[in-house]
Amino acid sequence: WFYNDATGKKDVPYYKVQTGQRFYLRNVELEILYTHGDTYPWGLVRFNTSSTVVRTTVYNGGAVGATVSGVNTAGSSTNALWLGDLEYRGSRVLRAMYGSYLKSDMAQVAHHAGSGSEGELYVLIDPKVMFVPASISGVKSNFAGSSRYADENREWLNGTDWEYIIVQDEYNVTLTVTAAGPQMAINQLKNTADTADEYGDDGEDGKTLQYGRFIITRSTIDAAVGESWKK
């Protein structure tokens, strides 16, 4: 049990998840695909491989006949695979356990796109949207550099049908999604000379800086990270 600030007691239950379990919160399903115990009999050589891999699926709970952009969405779902900091040993286990079952609409690139999972894993996931928890400078070095990580990343960059790569910016690490869609923008800083606080206000002249996300598409990737991402 965990301590609860609201009640002053240890009354918050703790659950140790196991592979194969599913949890539900309203119309959201959390499927546990991997925990560090799955590497047995291999030992836990690197701490990052202790990451728990979860796939979240959001089921449309709208009324029958509801549409988005003219498409009937009743009963439809969207899923995303979250790899955490998973490295090669865990990646191999996932591929061996699930194969094509890993196919997902969206995925998070493991360990900030550096020293993470294998390119073959992302080819199996084959997502349309990739989330990279790293700055654009980190993406450039890990996508188009000369490191081993760049080689792994180039494998999925060239081997999947991705449409969008969403990169965190330097200040705002929250991605807001509304009924109208995600709030994202390309080239989010309007004045990079200003120092912003966590709310995006520079604190000097009252001007609000504009933040969002770097969005990379197939038509903009060369300009964003350099052409050496191509195999």
JSON list of C-alpha atoms in Angstrom, two decimals, residues 5 17 21 56 88 116 121 158 163 172 182 186-187 191 203 222:
[
{"chain": "A", "resi": 5, "resn": "ASP", "atom": "CA", "xyz": [-1.74, 12.57, 1.18]},
{"chain": "A", "resi": 17, "resn": "VAL", "atom": "CA", "xyz": [1.76, -6.12, -12.98]},
{"chain": "A", "resi": 21, "resn": "GLN", "atom": "CA", "xyz": [-2.73, -8.73, -17.63]},
{"chain": "A", "resi": 56, "resn": "THR", "atom": "CA", "xyz": [-3.01, 1.36, -24.57]},
{"chain": "A", "resi": 88, "resn": "TYR", "atom": "CA", "xyz": [18.02, -4.93, -27.06]},
{"chain": "A", "resi": 116, "resn": "GLY", "atom": "CA", "xyz": [17.20, 1.44, -27.35]},
{"chain": "A", "resi": 121, "resn": "LEU", "atom": "CA", "xyz": [11.04, -4.44, -33.49]},
{"chain": "A", "resi": 158, "resn": "ASN", "atom": "CA", "xyz": [13.09, 3.06, -44.09]},
{"chain": "A", "resi": 163, "resn": "GLU", "atom": "CA", "xyz": [3.59, 9.19, -41.54]},
{"chain": "A", "resi": 172, "resn": "ASN", "atom": "CA", "xyz": [6.72, 21.89, -22.99]},
{"chain": "A", "resi": 182, "resn": "PRO", "atom": "CA", "xyz": [-3.86, 17.00, -30.91]},
{"chain": "A", "resi": 186, "resn": "ILE", "atom": "CA", "xyz": [5.88, 23.03, -36.30]},
{"chain": "A", "resi": 187, "resn": "ASN", "atom": "CA", "xyz": [8.75, 25.34, -35.23]},
{"chain": "A", "resi": 191, "resn": "ASN", "atom": "CA", "xyz": [11.57, 34.00, -29.87]},
{"chain": "A", "resi": 203, "resn": "GLY", "atom": "CA", "xyz": [8.25, 36.83, -17.42]},
{"chain": "A", "resi": 222, "resn": "ASP", "atom": "CA", "xyz": [15.47, 15.73, -44.88]}
]
